[in-house]
Coordinates of C-alpha atoms in Angstrom, one line a residue:
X1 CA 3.0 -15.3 -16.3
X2 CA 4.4 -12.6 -18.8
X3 CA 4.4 -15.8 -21.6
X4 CA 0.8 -16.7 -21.0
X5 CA -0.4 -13.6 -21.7
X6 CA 1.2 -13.2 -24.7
X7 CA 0.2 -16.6 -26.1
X8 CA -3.5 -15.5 -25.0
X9 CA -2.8 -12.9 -27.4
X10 CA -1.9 -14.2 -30.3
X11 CA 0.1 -17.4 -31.2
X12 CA 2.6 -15.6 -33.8
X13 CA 3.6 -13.3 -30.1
X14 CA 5.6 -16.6 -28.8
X15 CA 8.9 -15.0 -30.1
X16 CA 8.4 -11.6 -28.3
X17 CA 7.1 -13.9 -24.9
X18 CA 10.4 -15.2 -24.8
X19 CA 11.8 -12.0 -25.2
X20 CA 9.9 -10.6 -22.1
X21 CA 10.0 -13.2 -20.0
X22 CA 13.6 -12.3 -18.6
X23 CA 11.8 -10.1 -16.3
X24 CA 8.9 -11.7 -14.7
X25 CA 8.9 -10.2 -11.8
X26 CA 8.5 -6.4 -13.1
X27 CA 5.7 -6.0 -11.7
X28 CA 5.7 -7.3 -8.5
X29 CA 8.2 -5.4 -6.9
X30 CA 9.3 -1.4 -8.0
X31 CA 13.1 -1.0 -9.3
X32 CA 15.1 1.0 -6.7
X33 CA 15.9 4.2 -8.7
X34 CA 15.6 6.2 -11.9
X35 CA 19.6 5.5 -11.8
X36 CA 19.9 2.0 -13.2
X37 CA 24.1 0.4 -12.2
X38 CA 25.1 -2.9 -13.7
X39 CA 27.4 -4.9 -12.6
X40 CA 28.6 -8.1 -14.2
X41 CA 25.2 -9.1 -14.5
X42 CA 25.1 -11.9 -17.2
X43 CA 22.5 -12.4 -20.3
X44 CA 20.1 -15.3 -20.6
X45 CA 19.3 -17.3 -23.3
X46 CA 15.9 -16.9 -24.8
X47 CA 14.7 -18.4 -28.1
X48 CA 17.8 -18.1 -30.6
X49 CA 19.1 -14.8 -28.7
X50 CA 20.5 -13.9 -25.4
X51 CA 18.8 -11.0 -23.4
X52 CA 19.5 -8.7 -20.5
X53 CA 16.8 -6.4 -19.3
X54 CA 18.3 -3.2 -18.5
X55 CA 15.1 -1.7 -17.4
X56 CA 11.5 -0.4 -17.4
X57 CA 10.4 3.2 -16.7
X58 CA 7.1 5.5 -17.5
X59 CA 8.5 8.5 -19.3
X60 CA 6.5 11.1 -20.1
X61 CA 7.0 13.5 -23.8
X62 CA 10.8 15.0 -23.5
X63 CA 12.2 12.5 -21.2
X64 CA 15.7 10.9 -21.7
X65 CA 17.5 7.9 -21.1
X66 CA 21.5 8.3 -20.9
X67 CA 23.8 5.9 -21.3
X68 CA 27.0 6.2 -19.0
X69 CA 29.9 4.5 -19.4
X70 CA 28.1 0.7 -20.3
X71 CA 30.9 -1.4 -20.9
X72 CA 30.3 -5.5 -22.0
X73 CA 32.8 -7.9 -21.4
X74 CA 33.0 -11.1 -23.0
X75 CA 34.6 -14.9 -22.4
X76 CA 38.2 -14.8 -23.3
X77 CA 37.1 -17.7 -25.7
X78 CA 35.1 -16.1 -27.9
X79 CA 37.6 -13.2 -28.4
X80 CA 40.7 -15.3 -29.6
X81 CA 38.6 -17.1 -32.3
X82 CA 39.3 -13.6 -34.1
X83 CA 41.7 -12.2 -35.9
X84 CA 43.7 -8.8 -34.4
X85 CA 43.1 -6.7 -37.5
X86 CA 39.5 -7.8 -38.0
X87 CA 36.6 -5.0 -37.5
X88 CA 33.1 -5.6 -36.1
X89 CA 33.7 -9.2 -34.5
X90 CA 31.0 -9.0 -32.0
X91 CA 27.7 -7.1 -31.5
X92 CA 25.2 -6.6 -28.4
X93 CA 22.3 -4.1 -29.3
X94 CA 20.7 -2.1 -26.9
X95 CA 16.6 -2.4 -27.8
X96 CA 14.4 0.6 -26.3
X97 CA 10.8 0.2 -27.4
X98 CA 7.2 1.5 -25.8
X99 CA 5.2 -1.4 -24.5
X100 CA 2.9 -0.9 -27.3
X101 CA 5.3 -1.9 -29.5
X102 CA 6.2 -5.2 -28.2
X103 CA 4.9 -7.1 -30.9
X104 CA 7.7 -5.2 -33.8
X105 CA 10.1 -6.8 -32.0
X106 CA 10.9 -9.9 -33.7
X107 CA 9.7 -12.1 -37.0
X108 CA 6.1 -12.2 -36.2
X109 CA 5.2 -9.5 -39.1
X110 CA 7.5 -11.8 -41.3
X111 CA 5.6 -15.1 -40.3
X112 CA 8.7 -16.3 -38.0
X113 CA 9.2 -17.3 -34.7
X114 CA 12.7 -16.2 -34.6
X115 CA 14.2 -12.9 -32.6
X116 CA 17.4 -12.8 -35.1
X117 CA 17.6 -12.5 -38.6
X118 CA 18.9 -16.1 -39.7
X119 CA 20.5 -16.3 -43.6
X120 CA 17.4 -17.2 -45.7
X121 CA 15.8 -13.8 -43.6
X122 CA 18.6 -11.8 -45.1
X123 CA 18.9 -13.1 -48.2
X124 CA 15.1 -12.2 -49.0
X125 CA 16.3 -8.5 -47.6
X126 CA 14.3 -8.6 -44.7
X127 CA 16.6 -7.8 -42.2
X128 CA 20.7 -7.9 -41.4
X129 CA 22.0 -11.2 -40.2
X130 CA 23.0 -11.6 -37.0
X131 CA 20.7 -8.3 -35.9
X132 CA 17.6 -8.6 -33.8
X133 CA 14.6 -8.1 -35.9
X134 CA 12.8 -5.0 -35.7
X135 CA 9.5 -3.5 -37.4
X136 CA 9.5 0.3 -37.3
X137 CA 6.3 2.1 -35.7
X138 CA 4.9 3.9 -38.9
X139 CA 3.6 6.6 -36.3
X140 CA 6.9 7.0 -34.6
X141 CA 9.8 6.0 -37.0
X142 CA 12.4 6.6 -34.7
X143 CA 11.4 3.7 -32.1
X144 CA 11.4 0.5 -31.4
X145 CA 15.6 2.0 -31.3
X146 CA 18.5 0.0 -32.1
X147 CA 21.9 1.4 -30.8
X148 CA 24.8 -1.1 -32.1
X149 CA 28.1 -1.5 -30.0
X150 CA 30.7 -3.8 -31.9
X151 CA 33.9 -5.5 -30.1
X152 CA 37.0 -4.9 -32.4
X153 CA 39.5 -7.7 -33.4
X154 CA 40.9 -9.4 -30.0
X155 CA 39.2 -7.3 -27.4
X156 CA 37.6 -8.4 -24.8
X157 CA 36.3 -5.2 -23.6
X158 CA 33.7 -2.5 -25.2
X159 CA 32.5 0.6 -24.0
X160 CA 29.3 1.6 -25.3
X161 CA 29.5 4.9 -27.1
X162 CA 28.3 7.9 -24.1
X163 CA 24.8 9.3 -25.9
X164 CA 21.3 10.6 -24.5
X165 CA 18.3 9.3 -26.3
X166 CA 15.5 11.5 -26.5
X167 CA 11.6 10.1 -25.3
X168 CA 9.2 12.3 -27.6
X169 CA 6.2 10.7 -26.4
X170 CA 4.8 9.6 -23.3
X171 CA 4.8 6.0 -22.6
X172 CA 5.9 2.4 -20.5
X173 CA 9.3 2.0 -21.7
X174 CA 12.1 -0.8 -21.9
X175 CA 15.2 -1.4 -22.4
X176 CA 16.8 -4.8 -23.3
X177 CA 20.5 -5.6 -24.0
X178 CA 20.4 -8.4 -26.8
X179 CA 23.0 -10.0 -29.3
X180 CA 22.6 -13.2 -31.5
X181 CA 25.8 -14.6 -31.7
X182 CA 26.2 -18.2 -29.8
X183 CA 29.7 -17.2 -29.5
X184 CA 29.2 -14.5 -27.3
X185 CA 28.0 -16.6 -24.7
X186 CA 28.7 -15.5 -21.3
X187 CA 29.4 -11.9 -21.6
X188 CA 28.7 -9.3 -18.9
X189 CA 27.8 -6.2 -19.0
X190 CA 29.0 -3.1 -16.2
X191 CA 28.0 0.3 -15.8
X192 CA 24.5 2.3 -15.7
X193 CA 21.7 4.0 -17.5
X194 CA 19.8 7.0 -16.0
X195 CA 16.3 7.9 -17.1
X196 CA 14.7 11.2 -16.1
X197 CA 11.2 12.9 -16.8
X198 CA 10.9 16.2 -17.8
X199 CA 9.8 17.4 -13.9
X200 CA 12.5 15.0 -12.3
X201 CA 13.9 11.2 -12.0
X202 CA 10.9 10.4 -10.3
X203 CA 9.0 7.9 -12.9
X204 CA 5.6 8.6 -14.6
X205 CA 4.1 5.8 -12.1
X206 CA 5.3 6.8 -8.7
X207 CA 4.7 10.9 -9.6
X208 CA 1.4 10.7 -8.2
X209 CA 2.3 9.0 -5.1
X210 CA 4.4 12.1 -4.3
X211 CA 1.4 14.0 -4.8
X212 CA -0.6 11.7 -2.5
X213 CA 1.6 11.7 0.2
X214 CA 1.8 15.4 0.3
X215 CA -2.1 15.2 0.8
X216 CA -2.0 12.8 3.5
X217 CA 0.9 14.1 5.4
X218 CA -1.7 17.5 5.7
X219 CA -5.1 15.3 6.5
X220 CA -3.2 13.7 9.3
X221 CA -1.8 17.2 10.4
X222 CA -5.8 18.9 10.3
X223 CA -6.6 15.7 11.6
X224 CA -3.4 15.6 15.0
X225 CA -4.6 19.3 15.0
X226 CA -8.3 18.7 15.9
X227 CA -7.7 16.0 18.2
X228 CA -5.0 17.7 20.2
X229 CA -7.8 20.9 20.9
X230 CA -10.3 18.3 21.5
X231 CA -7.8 16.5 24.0
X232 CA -6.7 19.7 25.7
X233 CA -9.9 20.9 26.2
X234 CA -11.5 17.6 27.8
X235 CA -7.9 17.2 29.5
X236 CA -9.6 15.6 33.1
X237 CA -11.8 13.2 31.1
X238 CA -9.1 11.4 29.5
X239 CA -9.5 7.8 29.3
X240 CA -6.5 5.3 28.4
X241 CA -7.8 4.6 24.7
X242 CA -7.3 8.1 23.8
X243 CA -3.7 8.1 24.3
X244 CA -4.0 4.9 21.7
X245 CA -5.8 7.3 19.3
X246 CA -3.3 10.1 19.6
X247 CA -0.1 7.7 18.9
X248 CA -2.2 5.8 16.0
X249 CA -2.2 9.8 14.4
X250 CA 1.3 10.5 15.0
X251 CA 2.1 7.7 13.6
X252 CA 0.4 8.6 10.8
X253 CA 1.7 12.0 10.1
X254 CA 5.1 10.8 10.4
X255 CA 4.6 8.2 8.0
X256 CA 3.4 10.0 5.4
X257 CA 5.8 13.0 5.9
X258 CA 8.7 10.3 5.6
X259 CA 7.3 8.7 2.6
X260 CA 6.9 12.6 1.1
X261 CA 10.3 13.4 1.7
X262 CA 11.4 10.5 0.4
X263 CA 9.8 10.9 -3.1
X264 CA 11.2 14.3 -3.0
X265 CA 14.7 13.1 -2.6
X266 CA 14.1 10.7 -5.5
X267 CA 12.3 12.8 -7.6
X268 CA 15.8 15.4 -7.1
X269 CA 18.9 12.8 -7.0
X270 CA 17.2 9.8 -9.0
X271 CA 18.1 7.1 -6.1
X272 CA 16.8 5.9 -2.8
X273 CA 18.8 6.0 0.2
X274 CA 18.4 3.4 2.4
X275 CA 18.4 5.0 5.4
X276 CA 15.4 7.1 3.9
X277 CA 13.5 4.4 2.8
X278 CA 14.1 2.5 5.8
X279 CA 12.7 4.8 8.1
X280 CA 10.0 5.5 5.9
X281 CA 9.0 1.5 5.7
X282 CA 9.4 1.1 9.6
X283 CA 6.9 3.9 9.9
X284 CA 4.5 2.2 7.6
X285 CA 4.9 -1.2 9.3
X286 CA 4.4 0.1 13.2
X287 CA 1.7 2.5 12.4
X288 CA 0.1 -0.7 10.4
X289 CA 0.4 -2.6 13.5
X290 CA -0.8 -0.2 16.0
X291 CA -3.9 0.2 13.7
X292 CA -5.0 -3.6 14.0
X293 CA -4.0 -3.5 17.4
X294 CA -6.1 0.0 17.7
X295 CA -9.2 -1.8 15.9
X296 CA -8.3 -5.0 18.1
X297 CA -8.9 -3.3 21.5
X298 CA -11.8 -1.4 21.0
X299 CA -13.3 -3.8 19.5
X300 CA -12.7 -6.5 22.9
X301 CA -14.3 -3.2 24.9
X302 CA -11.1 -1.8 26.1
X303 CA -11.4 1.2 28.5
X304 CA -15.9 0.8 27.9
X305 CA -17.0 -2.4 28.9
X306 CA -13.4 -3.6 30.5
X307 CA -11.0 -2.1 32.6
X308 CA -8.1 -3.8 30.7
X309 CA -7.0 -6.5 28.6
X310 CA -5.8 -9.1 31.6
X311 CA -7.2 -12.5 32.0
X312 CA -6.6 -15.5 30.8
X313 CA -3.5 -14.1 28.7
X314 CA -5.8 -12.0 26.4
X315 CA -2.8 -9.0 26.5
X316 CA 0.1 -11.7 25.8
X317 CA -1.8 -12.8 23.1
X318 CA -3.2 -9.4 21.3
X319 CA 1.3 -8.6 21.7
X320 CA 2.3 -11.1 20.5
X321 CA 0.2 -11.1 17.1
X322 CA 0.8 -7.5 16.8
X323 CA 5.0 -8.8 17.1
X324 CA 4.1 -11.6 14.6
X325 CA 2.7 -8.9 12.1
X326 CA 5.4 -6.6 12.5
X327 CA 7.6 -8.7 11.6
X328 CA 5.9 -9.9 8.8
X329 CA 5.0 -6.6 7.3
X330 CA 8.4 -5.7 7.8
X331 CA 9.8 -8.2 5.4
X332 CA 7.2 -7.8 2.6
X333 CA 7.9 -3.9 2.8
X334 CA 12.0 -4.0 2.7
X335 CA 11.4 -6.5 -0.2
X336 CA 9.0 -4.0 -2.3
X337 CA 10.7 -0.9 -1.7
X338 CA 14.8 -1.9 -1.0
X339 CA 14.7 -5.3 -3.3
X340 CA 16.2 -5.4 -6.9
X341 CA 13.4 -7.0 -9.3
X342 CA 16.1 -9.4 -10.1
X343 CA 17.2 -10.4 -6.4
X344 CA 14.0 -12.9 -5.3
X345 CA 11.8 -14.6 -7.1
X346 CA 8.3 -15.0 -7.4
X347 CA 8.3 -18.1 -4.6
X348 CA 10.1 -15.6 -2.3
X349 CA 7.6 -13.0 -2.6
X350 CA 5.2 -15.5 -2.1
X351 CA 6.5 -16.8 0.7
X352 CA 6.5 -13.2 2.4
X353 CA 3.3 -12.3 1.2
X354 CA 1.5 -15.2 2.7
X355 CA 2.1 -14.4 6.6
X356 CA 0.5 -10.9 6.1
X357 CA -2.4 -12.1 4.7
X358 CA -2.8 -15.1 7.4
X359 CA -2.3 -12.6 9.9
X360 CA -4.8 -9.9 8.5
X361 CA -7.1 -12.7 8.4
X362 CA -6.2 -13.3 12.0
X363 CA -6.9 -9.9 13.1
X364 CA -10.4 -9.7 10.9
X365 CA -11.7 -13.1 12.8
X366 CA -10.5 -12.0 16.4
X367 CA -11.9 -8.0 15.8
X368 CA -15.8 -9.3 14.6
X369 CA -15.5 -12.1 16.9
X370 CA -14.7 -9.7 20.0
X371 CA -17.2 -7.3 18.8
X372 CA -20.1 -9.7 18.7
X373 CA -19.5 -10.3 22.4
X374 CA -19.1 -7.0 23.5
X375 CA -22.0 -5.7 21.5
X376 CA -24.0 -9.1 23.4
X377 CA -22.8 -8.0 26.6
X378 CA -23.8 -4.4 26.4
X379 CA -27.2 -5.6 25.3
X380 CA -27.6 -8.0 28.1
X381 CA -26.5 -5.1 30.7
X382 CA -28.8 -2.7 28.5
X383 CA -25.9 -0.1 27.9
X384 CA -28.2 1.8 25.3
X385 CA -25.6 4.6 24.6
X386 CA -23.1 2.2 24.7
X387 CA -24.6 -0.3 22.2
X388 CA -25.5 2.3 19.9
X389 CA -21.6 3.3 19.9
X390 CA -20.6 0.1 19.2
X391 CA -23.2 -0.6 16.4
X392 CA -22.1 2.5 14.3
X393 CA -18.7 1.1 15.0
X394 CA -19.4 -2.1 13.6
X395 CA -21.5 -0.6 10.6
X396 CA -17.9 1.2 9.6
X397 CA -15.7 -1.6 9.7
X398 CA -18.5 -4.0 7.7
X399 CA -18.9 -2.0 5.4
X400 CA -14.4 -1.6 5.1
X401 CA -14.2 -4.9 4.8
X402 CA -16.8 -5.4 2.3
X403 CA -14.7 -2.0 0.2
X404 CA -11.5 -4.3 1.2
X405 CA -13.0 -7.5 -0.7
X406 CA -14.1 -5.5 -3.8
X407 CA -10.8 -3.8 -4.0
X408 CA -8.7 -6.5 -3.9
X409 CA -10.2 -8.2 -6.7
X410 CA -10.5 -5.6 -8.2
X411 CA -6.4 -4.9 -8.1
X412 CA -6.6 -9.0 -8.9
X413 CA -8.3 -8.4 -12.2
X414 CA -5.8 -5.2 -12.9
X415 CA -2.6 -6.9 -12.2
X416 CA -3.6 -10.1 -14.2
X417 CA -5.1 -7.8 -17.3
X418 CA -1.9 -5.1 -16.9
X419 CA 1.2 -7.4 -16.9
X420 CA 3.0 -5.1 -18.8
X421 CA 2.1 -1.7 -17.3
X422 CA 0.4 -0.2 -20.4
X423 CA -2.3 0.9 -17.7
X424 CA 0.4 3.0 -15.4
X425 CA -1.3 6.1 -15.6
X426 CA -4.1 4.9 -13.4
X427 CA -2.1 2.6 -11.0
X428 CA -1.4 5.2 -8.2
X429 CA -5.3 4.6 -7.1
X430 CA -4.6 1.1 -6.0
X431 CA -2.0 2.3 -2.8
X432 CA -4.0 5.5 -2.7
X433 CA -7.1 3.5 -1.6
X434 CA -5.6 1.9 0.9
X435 CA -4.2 4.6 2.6
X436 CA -7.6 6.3 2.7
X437 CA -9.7 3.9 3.4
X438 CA -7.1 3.6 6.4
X439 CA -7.5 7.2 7.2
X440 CA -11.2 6.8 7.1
X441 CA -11.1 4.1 9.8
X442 CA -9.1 6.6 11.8
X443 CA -11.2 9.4 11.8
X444 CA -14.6 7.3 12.2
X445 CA -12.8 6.7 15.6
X446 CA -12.0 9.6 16.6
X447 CA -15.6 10.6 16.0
X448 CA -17.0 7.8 17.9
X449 CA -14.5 8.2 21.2
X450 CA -13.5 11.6 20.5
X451 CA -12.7 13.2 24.5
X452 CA -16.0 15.2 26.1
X453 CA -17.4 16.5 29.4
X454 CA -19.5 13.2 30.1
X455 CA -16.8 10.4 29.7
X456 CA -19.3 8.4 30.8
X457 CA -20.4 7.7 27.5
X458 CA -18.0 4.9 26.7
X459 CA -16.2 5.2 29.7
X460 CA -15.8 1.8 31.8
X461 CA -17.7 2.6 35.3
X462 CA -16.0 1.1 38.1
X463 CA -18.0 2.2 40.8
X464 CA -21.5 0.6 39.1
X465 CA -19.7 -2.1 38.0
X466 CA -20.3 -0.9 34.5
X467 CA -23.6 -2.0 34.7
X468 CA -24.9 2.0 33.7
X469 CA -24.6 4.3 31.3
X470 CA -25.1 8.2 31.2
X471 CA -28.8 7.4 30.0
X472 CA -29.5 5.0 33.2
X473 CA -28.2 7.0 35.4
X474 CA -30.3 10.4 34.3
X475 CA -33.2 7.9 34.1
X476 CA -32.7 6.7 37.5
X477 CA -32.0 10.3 39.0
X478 CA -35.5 10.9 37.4
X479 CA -37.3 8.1 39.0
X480 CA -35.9 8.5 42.1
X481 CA -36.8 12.7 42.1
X482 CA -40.5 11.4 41.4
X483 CA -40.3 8.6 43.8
X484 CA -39.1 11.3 46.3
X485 CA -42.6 13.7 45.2
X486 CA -44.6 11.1 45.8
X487 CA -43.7 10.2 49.2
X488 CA -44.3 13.7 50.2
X489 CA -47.6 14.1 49.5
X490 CA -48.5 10.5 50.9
X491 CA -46.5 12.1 53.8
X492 CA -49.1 15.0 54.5
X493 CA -52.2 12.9 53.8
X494 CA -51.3 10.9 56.5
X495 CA -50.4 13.7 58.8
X496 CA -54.0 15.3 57.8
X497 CA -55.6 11.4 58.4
X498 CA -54.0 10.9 61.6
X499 CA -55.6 14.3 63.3
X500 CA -58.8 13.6 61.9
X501 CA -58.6 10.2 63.7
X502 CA -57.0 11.9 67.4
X503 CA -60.0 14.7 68.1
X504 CA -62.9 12.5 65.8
X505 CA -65.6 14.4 68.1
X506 CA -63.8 17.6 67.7
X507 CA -66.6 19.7 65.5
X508 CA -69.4 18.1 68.3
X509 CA -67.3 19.9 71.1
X510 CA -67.3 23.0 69.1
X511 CA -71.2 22.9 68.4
X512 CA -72.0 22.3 72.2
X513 CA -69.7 25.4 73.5
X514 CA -71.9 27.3 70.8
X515 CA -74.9 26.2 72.4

């Protein structure tokens, strides 16, 4: 992917492509820490050099990289070709360059496709022979940087010299371990490098997650704190579906909080703990899963138009897709956020990314399907309160999906225009949507099924069947009340009729005693 971009580019770049294309997967999954360790990890051949990339950070203006104790090792072979008393008989270079200047590394300003500087390059004083070619930044002399380590006579070991490299501007930067000669084939190199921004080791790309997080972890506490009065309050109305609601928060603030704290660890030591990030990715997967589920139920009516999800194996089904995604989620999160970019590749990824998606789709199909027959029913059994719930329902998750659509494409279009992370600054909004529009979801239920005095409202009436709502049965109450009126006065018309109709020479009697 990295190489097609380049060539798109320009077709002098196919040097530097090669040079890149050790890491394909850079994007794709986040490097574990701010603390980069080797160990043993072997170069590969690219083009007329051999490369290992040593990392990627954003730094922002008076960063540093530090090199500790980076030792190469190479084949036993290529050190006894040597003599004991000879000097400089071997030399891996550590490259550290902004993104921006990928295309100095190399002989594309010199009209070559080579990485290293061949004899009829240094005869014509371009460059040192058997030295990767670089063309200084006019605006920053002092990168791309070249550090030179050289093995000594017979040795088979060198340690790289202990130094901290100053990052005067802000930037995407990488670092590459190169050397030219064929000889050195099959060297290793052991040790680590650890990069740190001015405020911490947390990188210039995650920073704003931090941030983020922080936010969430208080929305979801305002938002636990409203429901909790609202739940107290309306304690004797409670239906089942709110104690859904209430774990769907928890799980929520939790998550956040975990994720918070364990940004703030990084951002302080430079590494991830598992444990940390376990929990933290557990708490994102189950609180993903309750959420579909969540959506799932309501949408089938549970608690308003059905008493529960039995029948026909609807609740072994609805568990065992929210297992399924669990699962799933799972194993794409431990992969993003425990994985080394250089343990899977891109058809592993793939092949964990895939089951989310199915799944999602799953849940999207079975949630608008089961809300297009409970919002039928309800309009069959003229549930008008009801229905109207239920369409403002389905309004809000329309109109998510329809935001999920764009977004995607949209972070599509970003990764396949951004392969190289020149775009960093901005790349926090793409996991920040997600979790808001997540939140959004959340509190659009709550609104819709927060508790009250008149449960009635979406509550499932066993009594009538469910056939009634609030609104029917104040309607009914009313018609019945007038019903009730009417009778009465029919009532003492007849009374007045049926005397008229006993005595009906009563006034003649009356006359003749006057008489």
């Amino acid at each position: 992917m990295t190489t097609t971009v380049f060539e798109r580019q320009s077709r002098t770049h196919h040097a530097l492509s090669l040079f890149l294309l050790l890491s394909p997967l850079l994007l794709l999954t986040p490097i574990s820490a701010s603390i980069h360790d080797y160990s043993n990890e072997p170069f590969t051949h690219r083009s007329d050099a051999f490369f290992f990339h040593g990392g990627s950070e954003a730094l922002f203006a008076k960063s540093f990289i530090r090199f500790e104790t980076v030792t190469f090792t190479r084949p036993r072979e290529a050190a006894s070709v040597h003599g004991a008393m000879q000097q400089n008989t071997g030399l891996v270079e550590a490259i550290i360059l902004e993104v921006r200047d990928r295309n100095r590394i190399g002989g594309s300003y010199l009209k070559s496709d080579l990485l290293c500087c061949d004899p009829k390059l240094a005869k014509e004083g371009s460059c040192n022979l058997g030295e990767v070619i670089i063309e200084k930044n006019p605006d920053n002399p002092e990168f791309p940087k070249r550090i030179k380590t050289f093995f000594q006579g017979t040795e088979e070991k060198v340690q790289m010299a202990a130094q901290t490299l100053e990052v005067n501007a802000t930037g995407m930067y990488y670092l590459y371990f190169m050397f030219c000669d064929p000889l050195l084939e099959g060297t290793t190199i052991q040790g680590r490098t650890v990069w740190r921004n001015p405020r911490g080791y947390l990188t210039g790309k995650m920073a704003p997650l931090m941030t983020l997080y922080g936010f969430m972890s208080l929305a979801y506490l305002l938002l636990g704190l409203a429901w909790f009065l609202r739940f107290v309050q309306f304690w004797k109305d409670i239906i089942h579906l709110h104690y859904h609601i209430t774990a769907v928060i928890a799980l929520g603030m939790c998550e956040m909080a975990v994720w918070y704290f364990e940004y703030a660890n990084f951002n302080s030591t430079g590494a991830r703990p598992m444990g940390i990030t376990l929990w933290a990715v557990t708490f994102t997967s189950v609180k993903k899963t309750l959420s579909r589920l969540l959506l799932l139920v309501v949408s089938m009516g549970y608690g308003v138009v059905r008493p529960t999800l039995g029948g026909h194996g609807i609740a072994s089904r609805v568990l065992l897709l929210g297992l399924l995604y669990f699962v799933a989620s799972e194993a794409l999160e431990l992969l993003e956020h425990l994985g080394n970019i250089n343990d899977f590749s891109g058809k592993t990824k793939l092949l964990l990314v895939l089951p989310v998606v199915c799944l999602d789709a799953c849940f999207i199909l079975w949630i608008f399907s089961s809300l297009s027959k409970t919002l039928e029913k309800l309009q069959t059994r003229r549930n008008l309160a009801k229905l109207e719930l239920y369409r403002k329902f389905t309004n809000t998750l329309a109109v998510s999906v329809l935001l999920s659509i764009a977004w995607i494409g949209f972070e599509l279009y970003f990764n396949a225009t951004d392969p190289l992370s020149e775009l960093w600054q901005i790349a926090w909004i793409i996991p920040a949507f997600w979790s808001l529009l997540s939140y959004a979801l959340l509190v659009v239920i709550c609104v819709l099924w927060a508790p009250s005095r008149n449960p009635t409202r979406y509550a499932y009436l066993e009594e009538t069947g469910d056939d009634f709502d609030e609104e029917g049965i104040s309607l009914t109450s009313s018609v019945a009340k007038i019903s009730g009126d009417v009778a009465a006065k029919l009532d003492r018309k007849e009374r007045k009729g049926s005397s008229a109709t006993d005595h009906p020479f009563g006034e003649d009697i009356e006359e003749d005693k006057r008489e």
